[in-house]
Short mmCIF file of C-alpha atoms and ligand atoms in Angstrom, two decimals:
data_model
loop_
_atom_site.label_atom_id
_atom_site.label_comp_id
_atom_site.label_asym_id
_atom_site.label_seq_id
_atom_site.Cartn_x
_atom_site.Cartn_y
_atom_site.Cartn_z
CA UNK A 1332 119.54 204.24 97.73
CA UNK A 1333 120.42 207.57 95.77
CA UNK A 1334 122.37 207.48 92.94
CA UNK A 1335 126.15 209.35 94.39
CA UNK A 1336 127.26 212.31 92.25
CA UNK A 1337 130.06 214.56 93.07
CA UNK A 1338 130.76 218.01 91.59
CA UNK A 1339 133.90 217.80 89.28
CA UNK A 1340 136.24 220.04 89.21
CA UNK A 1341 137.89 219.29 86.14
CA UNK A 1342 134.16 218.79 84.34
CA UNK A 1343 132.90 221.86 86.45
CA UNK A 1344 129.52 219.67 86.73
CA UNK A 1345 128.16 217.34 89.41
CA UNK A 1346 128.25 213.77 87.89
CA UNK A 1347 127.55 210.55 89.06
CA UNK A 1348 129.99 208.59 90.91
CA UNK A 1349 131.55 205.75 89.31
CA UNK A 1350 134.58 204.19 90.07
CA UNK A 1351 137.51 202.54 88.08
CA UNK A 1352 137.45 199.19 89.87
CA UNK A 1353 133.19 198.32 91.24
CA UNK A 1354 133.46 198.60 94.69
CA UNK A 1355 136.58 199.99 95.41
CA UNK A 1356 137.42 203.53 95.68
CA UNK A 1357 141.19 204.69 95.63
CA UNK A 1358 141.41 208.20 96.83
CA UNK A 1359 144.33 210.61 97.47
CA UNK A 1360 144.03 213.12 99.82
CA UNK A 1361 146.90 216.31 100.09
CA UNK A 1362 147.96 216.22 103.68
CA UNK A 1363 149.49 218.84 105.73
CA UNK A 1364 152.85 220.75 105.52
CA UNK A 1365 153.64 220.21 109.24
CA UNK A 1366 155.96 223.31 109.71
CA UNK A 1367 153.60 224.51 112.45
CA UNK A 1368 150.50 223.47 114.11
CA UNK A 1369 147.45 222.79 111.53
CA UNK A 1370 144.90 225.19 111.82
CA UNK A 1371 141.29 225.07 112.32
CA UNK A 1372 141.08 226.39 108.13
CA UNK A 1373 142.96 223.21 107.16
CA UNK A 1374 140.47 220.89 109.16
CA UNK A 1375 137.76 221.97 107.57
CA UNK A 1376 139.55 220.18 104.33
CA UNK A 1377 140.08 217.16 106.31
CA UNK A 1378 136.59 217.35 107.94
CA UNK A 1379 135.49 216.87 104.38
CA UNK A 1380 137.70 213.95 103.60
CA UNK A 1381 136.32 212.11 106.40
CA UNK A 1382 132.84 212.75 105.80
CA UNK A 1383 133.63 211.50 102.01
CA UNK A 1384 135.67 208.35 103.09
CA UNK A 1385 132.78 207.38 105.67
CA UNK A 1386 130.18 207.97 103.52
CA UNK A 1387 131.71 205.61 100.69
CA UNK A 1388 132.04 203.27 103.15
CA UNK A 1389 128.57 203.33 104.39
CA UNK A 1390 127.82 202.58 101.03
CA UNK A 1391 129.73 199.51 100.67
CA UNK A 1392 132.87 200.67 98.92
CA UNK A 1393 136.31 199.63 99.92
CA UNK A 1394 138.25 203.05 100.54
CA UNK A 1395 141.95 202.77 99.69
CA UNK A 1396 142.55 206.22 101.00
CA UNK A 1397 146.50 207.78 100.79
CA UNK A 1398 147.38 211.10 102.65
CA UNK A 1399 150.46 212.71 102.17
CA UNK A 1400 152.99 214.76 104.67
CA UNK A 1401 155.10 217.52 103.29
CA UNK A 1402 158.13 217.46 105.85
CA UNK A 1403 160.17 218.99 103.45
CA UNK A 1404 159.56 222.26 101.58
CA UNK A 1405 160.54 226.44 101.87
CA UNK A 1406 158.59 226.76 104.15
CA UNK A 1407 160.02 224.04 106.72
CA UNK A 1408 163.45 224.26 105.45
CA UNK A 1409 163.57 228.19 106.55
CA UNK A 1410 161.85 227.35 110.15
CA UNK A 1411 164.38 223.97 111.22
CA UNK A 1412 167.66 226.53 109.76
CA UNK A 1413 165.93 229.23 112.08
CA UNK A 1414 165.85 226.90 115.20
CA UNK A 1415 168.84 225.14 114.60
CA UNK A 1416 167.41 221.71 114.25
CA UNK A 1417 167.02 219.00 111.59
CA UNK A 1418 164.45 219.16 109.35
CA UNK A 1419 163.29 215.50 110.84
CA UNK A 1420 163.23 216.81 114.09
CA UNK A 1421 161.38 220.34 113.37
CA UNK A 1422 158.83 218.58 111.34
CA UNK A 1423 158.29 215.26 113.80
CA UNK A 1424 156.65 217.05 116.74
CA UNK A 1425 153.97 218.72 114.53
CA UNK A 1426 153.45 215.59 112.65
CA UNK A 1427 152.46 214.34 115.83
CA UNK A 1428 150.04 217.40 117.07
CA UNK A 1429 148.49 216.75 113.32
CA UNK A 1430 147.92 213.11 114.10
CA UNK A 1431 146.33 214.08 117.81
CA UNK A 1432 144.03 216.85 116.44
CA UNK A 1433 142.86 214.44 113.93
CA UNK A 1434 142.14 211.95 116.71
CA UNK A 1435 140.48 214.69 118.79
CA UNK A 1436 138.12 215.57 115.40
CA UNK A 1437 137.57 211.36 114.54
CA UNK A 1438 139.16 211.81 111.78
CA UNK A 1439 139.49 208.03 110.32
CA UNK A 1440 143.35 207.23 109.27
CA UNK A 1441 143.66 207.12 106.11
CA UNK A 1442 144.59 203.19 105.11
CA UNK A 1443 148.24 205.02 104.26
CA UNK A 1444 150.24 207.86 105.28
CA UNK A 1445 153.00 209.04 103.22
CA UNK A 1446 156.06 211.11 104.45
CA UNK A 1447 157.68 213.28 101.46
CA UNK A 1448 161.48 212.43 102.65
CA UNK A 1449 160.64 208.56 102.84
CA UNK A 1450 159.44 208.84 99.42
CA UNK A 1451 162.59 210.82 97.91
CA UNK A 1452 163.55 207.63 95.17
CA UNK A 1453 160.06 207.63 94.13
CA UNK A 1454 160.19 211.33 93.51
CA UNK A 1455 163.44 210.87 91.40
CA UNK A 1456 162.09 208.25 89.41
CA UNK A 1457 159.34 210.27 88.19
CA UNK A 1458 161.33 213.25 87.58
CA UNK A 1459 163.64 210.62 85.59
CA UNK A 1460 160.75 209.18 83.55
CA UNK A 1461 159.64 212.88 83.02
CA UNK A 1462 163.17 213.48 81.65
CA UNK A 1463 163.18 210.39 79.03
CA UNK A 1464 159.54 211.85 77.43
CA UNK A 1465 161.56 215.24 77.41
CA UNK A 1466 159.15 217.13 79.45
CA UNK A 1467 161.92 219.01 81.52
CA UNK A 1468 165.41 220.92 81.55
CA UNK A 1469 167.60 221.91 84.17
CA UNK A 1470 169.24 224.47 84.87
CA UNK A 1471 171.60 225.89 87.44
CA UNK A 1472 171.38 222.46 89.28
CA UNK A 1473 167.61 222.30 89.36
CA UNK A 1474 165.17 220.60 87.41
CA UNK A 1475 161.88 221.80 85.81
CA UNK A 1476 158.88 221.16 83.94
CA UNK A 1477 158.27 222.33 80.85
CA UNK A 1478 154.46 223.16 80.38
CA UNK A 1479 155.19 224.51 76.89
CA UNK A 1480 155.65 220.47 76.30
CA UNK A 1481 151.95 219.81 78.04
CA UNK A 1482 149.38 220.79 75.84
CA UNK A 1483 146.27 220.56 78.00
CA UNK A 1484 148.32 222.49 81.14
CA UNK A 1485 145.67 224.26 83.02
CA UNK A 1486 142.76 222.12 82.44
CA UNK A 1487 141.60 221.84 86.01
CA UNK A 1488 142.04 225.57 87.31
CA UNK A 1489 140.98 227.00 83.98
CA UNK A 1490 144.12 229.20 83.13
CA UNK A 1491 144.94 230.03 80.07
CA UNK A 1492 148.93 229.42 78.81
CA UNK A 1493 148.63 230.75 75.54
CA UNK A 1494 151.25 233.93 74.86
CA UNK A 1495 152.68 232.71 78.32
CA UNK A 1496 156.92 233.65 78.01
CA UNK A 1497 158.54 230.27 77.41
CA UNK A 1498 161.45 229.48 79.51
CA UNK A 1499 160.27 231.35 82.24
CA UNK A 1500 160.66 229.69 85.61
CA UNK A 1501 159.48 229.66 89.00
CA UNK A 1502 161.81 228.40 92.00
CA UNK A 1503 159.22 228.98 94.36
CA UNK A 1504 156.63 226.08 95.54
CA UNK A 1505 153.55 228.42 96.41
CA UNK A 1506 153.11 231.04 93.92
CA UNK A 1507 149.55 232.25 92.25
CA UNK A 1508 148.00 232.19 88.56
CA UNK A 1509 149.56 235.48 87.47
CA UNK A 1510 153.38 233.71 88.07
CA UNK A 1511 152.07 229.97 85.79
CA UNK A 1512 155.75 229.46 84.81
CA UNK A 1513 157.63 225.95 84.29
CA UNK A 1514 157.62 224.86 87.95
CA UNK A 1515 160.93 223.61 90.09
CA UNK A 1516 160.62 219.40 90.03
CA UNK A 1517 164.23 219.35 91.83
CA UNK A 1518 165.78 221.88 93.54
CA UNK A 1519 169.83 222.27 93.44
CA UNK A 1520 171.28 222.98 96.87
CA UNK A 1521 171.35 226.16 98.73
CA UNK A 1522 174.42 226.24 101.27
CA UNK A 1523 173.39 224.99 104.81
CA UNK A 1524 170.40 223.42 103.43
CA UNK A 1525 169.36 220.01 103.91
CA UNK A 1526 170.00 218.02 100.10
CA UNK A 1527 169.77 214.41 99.03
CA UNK A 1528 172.38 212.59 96.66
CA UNK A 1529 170.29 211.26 93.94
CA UNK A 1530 171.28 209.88 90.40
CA UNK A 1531 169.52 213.47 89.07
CA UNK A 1532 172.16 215.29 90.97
CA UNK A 1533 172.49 216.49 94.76
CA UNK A 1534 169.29 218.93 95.92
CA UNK A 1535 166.17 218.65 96.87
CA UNK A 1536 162.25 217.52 95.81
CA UNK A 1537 159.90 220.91 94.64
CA UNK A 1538 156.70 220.60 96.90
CA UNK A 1539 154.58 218.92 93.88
CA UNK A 1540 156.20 215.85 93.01
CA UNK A 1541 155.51 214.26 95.97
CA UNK A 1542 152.06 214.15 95.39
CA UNK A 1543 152.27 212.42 91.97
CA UNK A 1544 154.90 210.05 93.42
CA UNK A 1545 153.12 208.82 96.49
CA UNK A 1546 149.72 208.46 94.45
CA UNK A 1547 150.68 206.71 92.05
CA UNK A 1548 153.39 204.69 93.81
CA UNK A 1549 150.26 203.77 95.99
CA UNK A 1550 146.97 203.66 94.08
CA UNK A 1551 148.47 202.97 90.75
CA UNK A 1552 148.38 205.37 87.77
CA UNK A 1553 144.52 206.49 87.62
CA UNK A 1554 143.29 207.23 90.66
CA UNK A 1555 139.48 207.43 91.54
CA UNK A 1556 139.11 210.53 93.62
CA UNK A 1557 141.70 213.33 94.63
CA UNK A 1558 140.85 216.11 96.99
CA UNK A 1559 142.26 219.12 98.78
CA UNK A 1560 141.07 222.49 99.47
CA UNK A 1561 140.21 224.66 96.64
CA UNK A 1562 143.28 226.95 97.16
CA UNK A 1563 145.61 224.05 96.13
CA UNK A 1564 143.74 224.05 92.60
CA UNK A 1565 146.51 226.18 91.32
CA UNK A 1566 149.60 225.52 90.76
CA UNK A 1567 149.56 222.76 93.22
CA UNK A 1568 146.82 220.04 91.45
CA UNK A 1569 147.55 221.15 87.88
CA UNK A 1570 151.18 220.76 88.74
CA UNK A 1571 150.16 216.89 90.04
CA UNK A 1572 148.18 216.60 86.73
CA UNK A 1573 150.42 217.61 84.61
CA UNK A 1574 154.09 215.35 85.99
CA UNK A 1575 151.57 212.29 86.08
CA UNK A 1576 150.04 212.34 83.11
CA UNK A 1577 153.38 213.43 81.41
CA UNK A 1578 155.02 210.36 82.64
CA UNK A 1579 152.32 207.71 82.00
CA UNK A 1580 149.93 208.95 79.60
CA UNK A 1581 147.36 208.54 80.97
CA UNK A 1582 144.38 210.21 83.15
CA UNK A 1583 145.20 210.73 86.40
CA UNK A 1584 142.52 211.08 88.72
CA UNK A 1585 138.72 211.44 87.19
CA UNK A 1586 137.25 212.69 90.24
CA UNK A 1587 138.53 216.40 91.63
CA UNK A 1588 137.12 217.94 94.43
CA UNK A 1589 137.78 220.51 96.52
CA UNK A 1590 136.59 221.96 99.39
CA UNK A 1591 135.87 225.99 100.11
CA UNK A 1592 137.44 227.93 102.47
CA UNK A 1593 136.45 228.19 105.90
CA UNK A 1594 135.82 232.07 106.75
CA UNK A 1595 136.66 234.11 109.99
CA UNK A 1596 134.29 236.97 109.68
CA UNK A 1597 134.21 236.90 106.24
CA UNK A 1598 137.99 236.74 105.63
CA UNK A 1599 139.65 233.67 104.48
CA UNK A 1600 141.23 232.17 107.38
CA UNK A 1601 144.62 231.50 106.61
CA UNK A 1602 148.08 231.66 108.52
CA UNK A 1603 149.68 234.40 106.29
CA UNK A 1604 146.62 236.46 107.53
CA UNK A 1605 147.39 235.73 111.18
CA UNK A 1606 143.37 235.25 111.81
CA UNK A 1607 144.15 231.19 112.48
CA UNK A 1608 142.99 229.43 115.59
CA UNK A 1609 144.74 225.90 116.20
CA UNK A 1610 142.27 223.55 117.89
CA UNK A 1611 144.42 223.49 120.63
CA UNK A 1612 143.63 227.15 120.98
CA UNK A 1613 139.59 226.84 120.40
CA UNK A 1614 139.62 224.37 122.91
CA UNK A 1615 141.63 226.28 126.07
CA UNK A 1616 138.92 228.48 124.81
CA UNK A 1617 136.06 225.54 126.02
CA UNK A 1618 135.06 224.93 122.69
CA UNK A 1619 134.63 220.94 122.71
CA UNK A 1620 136.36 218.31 119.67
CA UNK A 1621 132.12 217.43 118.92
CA UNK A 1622 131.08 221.13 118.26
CA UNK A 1623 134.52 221.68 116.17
CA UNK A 1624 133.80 218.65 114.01
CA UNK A 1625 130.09 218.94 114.06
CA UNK A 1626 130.26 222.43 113.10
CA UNK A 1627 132.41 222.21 110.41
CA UNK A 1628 130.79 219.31 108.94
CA UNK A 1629 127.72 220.64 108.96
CA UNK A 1630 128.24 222.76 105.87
CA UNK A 1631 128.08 221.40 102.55
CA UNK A 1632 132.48 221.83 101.55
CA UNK A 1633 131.62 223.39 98.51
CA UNK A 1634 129.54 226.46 100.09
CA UNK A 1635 132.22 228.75 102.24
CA UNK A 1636 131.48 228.25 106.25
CA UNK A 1637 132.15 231.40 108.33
CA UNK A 1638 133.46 230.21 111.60
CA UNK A 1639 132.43 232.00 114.44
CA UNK A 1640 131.97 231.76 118.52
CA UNK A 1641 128.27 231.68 117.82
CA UNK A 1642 128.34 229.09 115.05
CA UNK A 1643 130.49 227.18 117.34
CA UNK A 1644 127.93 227.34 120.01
CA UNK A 1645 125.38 226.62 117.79
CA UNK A 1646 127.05 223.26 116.89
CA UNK A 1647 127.56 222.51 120.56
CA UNK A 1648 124.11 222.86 121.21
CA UNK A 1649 122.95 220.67 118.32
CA UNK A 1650 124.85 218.17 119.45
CA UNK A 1651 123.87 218.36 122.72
CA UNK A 1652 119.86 217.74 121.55
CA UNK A 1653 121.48 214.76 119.71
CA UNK A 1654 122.65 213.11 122.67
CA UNK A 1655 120.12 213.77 125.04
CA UNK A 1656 117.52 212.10 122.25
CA UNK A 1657 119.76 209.05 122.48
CA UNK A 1658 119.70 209.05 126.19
CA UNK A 1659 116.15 209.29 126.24
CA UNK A 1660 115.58 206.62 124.30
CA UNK A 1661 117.67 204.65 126.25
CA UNK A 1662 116.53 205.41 129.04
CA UNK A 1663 113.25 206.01 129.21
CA UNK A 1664 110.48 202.44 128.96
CA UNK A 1665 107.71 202.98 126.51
CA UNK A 1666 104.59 201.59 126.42
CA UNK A 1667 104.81 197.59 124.56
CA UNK A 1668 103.91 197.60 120.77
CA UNK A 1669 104.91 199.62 117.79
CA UNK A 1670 103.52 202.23 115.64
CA UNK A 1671 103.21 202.01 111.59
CA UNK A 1672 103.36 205.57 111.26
CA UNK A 1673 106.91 206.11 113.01
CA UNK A 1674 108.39 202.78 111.16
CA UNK A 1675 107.49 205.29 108.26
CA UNK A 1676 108.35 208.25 109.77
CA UNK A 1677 112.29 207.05 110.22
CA UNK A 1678 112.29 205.00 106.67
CA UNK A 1679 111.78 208.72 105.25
CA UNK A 1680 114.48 209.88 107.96
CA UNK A 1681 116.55 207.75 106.05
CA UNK A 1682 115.87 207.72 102.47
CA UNK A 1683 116.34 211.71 102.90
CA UNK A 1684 119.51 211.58 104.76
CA UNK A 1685 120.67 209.19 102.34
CA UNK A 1686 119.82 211.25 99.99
CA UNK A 1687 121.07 214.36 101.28
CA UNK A 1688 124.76 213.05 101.07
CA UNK A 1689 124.37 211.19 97.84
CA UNK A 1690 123.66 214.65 96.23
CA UNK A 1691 127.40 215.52 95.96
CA UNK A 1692 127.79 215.25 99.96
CA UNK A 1693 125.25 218.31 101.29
CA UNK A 1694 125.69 217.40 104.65
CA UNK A 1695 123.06 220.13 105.69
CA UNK A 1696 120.44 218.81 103.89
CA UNK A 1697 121.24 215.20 105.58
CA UNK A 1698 121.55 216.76 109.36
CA UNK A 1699 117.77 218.78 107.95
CA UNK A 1700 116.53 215.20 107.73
CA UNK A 1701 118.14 213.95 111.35
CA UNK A 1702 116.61 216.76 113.14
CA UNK A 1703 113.08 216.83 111.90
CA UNK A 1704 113.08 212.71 113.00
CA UNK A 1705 114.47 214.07 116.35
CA UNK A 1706 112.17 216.78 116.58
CA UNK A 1707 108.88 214.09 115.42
CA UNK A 1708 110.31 211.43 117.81
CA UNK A 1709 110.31 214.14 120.81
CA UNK A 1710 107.06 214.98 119.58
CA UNK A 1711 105.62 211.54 119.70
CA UNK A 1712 107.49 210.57 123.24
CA UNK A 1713 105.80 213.59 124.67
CA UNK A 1714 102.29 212.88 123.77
CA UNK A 1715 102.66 209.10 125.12
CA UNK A 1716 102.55 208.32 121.25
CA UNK A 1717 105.95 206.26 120.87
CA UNK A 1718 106.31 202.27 121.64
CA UNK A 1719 109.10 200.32 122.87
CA UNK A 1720 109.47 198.96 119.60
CA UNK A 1721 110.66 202.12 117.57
CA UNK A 1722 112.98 202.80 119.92
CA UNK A 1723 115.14 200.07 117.71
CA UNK A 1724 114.65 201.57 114.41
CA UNK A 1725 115.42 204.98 115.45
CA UNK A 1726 118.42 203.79 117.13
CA UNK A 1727 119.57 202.00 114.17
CA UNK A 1728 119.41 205.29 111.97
CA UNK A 1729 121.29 207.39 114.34
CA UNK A 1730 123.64 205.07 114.28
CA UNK A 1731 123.92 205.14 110.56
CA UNK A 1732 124.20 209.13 110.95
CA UNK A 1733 126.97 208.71 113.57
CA UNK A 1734 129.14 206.43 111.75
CA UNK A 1735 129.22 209.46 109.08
CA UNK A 1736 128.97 212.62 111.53
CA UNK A 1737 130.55 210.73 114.26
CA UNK A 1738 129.31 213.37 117.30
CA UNK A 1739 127.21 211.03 119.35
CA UNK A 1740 129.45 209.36 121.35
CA UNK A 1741 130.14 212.14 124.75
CA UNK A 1742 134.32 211.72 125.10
CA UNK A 1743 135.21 215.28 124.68
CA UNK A 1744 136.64 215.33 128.14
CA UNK A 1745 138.67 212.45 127.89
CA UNK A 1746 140.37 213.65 124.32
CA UNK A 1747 141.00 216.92 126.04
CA UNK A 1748 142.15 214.97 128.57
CA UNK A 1749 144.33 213.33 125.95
CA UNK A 1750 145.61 216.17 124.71
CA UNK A 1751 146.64 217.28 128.27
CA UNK A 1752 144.23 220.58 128.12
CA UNK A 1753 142.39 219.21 130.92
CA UNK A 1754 143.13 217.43 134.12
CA UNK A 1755 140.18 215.14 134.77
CA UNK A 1756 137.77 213.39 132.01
CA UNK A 1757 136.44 211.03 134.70
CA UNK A 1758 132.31 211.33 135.51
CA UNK A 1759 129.35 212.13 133.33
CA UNK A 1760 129.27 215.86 131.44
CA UNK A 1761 126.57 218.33 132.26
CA UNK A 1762 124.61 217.91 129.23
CA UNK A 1763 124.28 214.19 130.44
CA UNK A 1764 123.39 214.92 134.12
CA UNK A 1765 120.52 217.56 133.25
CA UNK A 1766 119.14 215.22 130.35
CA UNK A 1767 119.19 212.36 132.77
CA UNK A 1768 117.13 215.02 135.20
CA UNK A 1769 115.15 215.67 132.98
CA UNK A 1770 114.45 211.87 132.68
CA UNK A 1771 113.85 211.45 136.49
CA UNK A 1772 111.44 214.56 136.67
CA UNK A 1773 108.94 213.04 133.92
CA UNK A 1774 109.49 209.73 135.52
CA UNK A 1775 108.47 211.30 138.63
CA UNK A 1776 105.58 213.29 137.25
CA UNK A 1777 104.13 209.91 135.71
CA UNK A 1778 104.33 208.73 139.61
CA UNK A 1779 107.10 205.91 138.14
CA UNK A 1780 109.33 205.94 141.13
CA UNK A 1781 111.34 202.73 140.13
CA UNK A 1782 112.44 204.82 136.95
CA UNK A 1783 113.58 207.82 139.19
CA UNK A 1784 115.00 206.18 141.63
CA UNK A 1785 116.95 203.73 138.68
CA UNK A 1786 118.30 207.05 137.51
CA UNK A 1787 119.30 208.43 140.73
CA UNK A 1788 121.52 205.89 141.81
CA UNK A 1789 122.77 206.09 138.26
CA UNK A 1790 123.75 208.94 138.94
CA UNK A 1791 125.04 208.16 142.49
CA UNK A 1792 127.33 205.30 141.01
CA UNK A 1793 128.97 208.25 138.95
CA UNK A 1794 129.79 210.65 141.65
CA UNK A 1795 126.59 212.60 141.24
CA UNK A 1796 124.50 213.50 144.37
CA UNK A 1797 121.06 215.02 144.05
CA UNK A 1798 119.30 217.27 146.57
CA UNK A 1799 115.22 217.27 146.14
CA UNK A 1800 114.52 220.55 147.54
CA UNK A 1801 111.20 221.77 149.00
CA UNK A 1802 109.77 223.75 146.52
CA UNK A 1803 110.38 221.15 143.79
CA UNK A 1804 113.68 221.77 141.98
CA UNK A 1805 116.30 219.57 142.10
CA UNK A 1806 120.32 220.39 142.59
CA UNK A 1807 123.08 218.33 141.50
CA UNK A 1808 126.60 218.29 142.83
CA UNK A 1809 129.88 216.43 141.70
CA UNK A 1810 131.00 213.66 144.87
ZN1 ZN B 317 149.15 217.29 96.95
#
């Protein structure tokens, strides 16, 4: 198998992929900040994290993945004030849309996930270490970090410090390169806001320390890969980089990478420019969970993926060929025997999809290598050239490429279903019905009337009727 590099951040250079521990990969993952519903911009981040976490464990790595939550920050502390509710209960219904889109998109759970207001003493701890090395100050009631006292600030997004006004301080948690000021660890009180008593004084955490807190509390000090999309570069990952390493010394994470943004007609999609679609929304729309998560897998995360109706369709009908080809070769009985030229033909399949992802995760280049095998395989079936005995093979690599694209398997109706956009997920979909036509019309043509008639009462058994009509065609109605 390839040799698995990923593009470094920090390095700005695709290196190979080694981790700290041999066979064990601790990764940290920044979450949501669940003061609305996600949208379809963030998943693309978290589309990435999945491909990543399946793909290392494809490879035989143990993934000790942590995800944060931000359920406390401006942001969420302006909207619960606004409605008049807690800041738990503002924040726990769209923790729970968050954890039913990622369901929807099979998004693997990560092996922890960490609520910022569970984790409050760890915060203060670190912010308390950070004090003893004498790498903050307070002031007014808050506490910040001093980047004057961190040399290598800026490392990872490239800024540079120098001739930067010490003492100058940001209260904000979002803010952009121009405003790289010492940064808000702990955040005195406002009046009506939500505050915790803590031994550093009554207040509240700043947005970063969470991060370093929850890593480290669970993946210990040097983490193997941390991720996030590319926007949280600055200040949000330096920030990370530079209260960990303060406190312990040592390097944080050695593997940064971070995933472009997704593009709505060549804008960044992004709430604050009001171009976001929820998933919730794309699918009222009739855009299915597969062609979301197929579609925004598809493109490498480092390359920017404009997101589109007709990309969207695109995806849907890709993974509609995918699943047909599965049903056909489940369904159709090939002549006894194998060949030596397709056992071959899908060993390349897989040495290139393999390959594909190893090469710092290009996903298209792996889905290239899918759909030529699918396109040889149809190819072969057609000309009476493929034997019983590569169905297995060819089975057994799709399977590989759905335990990392995870598309195959036709329950977009019932998550809909699920997520109470649709009424009934019961019965086969209409990709299924036609490919199984499909099926019973070459059966038929080959005069193999126990295969169409197996397939009809298939059908029949799912609440599908078929009318043969006169002049040939066949209609299908729902029972
Ligand atoms: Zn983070």
């Amino acid at each position: 198998m390839a040799e698995i590099r990923f593009h470094n951040t920090m390095s700005g250079v695709t290196e190979p992929f080694v981790p700290l521990v041999p066979g064990e990969v601790r990764a940290y993952t920044c979450g949501p900040t669940v003061y609305d519903f996600a949208h379809v911009g963030n998943f693309r981040t978290f589309v990435f994290q999945d491909v990543l976490r399946r793909y290392l464990k494809s490879r035989g790595y143990r993934v000790i993945q942590v995800m944060n939550v931000t359920d406390v920050d401006d942001r969420i502390i302006q909207k619960a004030a606004a409605a008049g509710v807690s800041i738990r209960d503002y924040t726990d219904k769209y923790i729970q849309a968050y954890l039913d889109d990622r369901r929807a998109l099979n998004l693997e759970p990560p092996e922890h996930i960490a609520r910022a207001t569970e984790h409050i003493d760890d915060m203060v701890e670190l912010i308390q270490r950070l004090t003893e090395k004498g790498y903050t100050y307070t002031s007014e009631g808050s506490t910040y970090f001093r980047i004057s006292k961190f040399p290598s600030y800026g490392k990872l997004s490239k800024i540079d410090v120098a001739g930067m006004q010490t003492g100058a301080r940001v209260d904000m948690d979002r803010y952009d390169k121009d405003n790289a000021r010492d940064f808000a660890l702990w955040k005195a009180p406002k009046p009506g806001e939500h505050f915790w008593e803590t031994p550093i004084g009554p207040g509240r955490p700043g947005w970063h320390i969470e991060c370093s807190a929850m890593a480290m509390k669970y993946l210990g000090e040097t983490l193997d890969i941390h991720s996030g999309g590319v926007d949280l570069t600055f200040p949000h990952h330096e920030n990370e980089i530079a209260q960990s390493e303060g406190a312990t010394g040592k390097q944080f994470a050695r593997y940064w990478l971070h995933a472009e943004h997704l593009l709505v007609d060549h804008e960044k999609m992004s709430k604050s420019m009001g171009n976001f679609a929820t998933l919730r929304e794309l699918f009222s729309h009739g855009h299915k969970p597969s062609s979301v998560r197929f579609l925004l897998a598809s493109v490498p995360y480092r390359s920017q993926l404009n997101f589109s109706p007709e990309s969207l369709q695109g995806a849907a009908s890709s993974v509609e060929r995918l699943r047909n080809f599965i049903l056909r070769l489940h369904s159709v009985k090939f002549p006894e025997g194998s060949s030596p030229a397709m056992s071959e033909r899908v060993a390349k399949a897989r040495e290139d999809f393999d390959r594909g992802l190893a090469d710092d995760l290009n996903t298209a280049q792996a889905l290239a290598a899918i759909f030529d095998l699918v396109r040889d395989v149809n190819i072969a079936m057609d000309r009476g050239e493929f034997r019983q005995g590569d169905a297995a093979p060819v089975l057994a690599l799709m399977d590989s490429f759905d335990a990392i694209f995870a598309v195959l398997h036709d329950d977009d109706a019932e998550k809909l279903h699920a997520l109470g956009l649709i009424e009934d997920s019961s019965g086969p979909s209409d990709a299924e019905i036609d490919a199984l036509l499909a099926e019973r019309q070459a059966a038929r043509k080959r005069r193999d009337f126990t295969a169409s008639d197996r397939i009809r009462d298939q059908l029949a058994e799912r609440g599908i009727m078929l009318e043969d009509s006169p002049d040939g065609a066949i209609r299908w109605k729902r029972k």
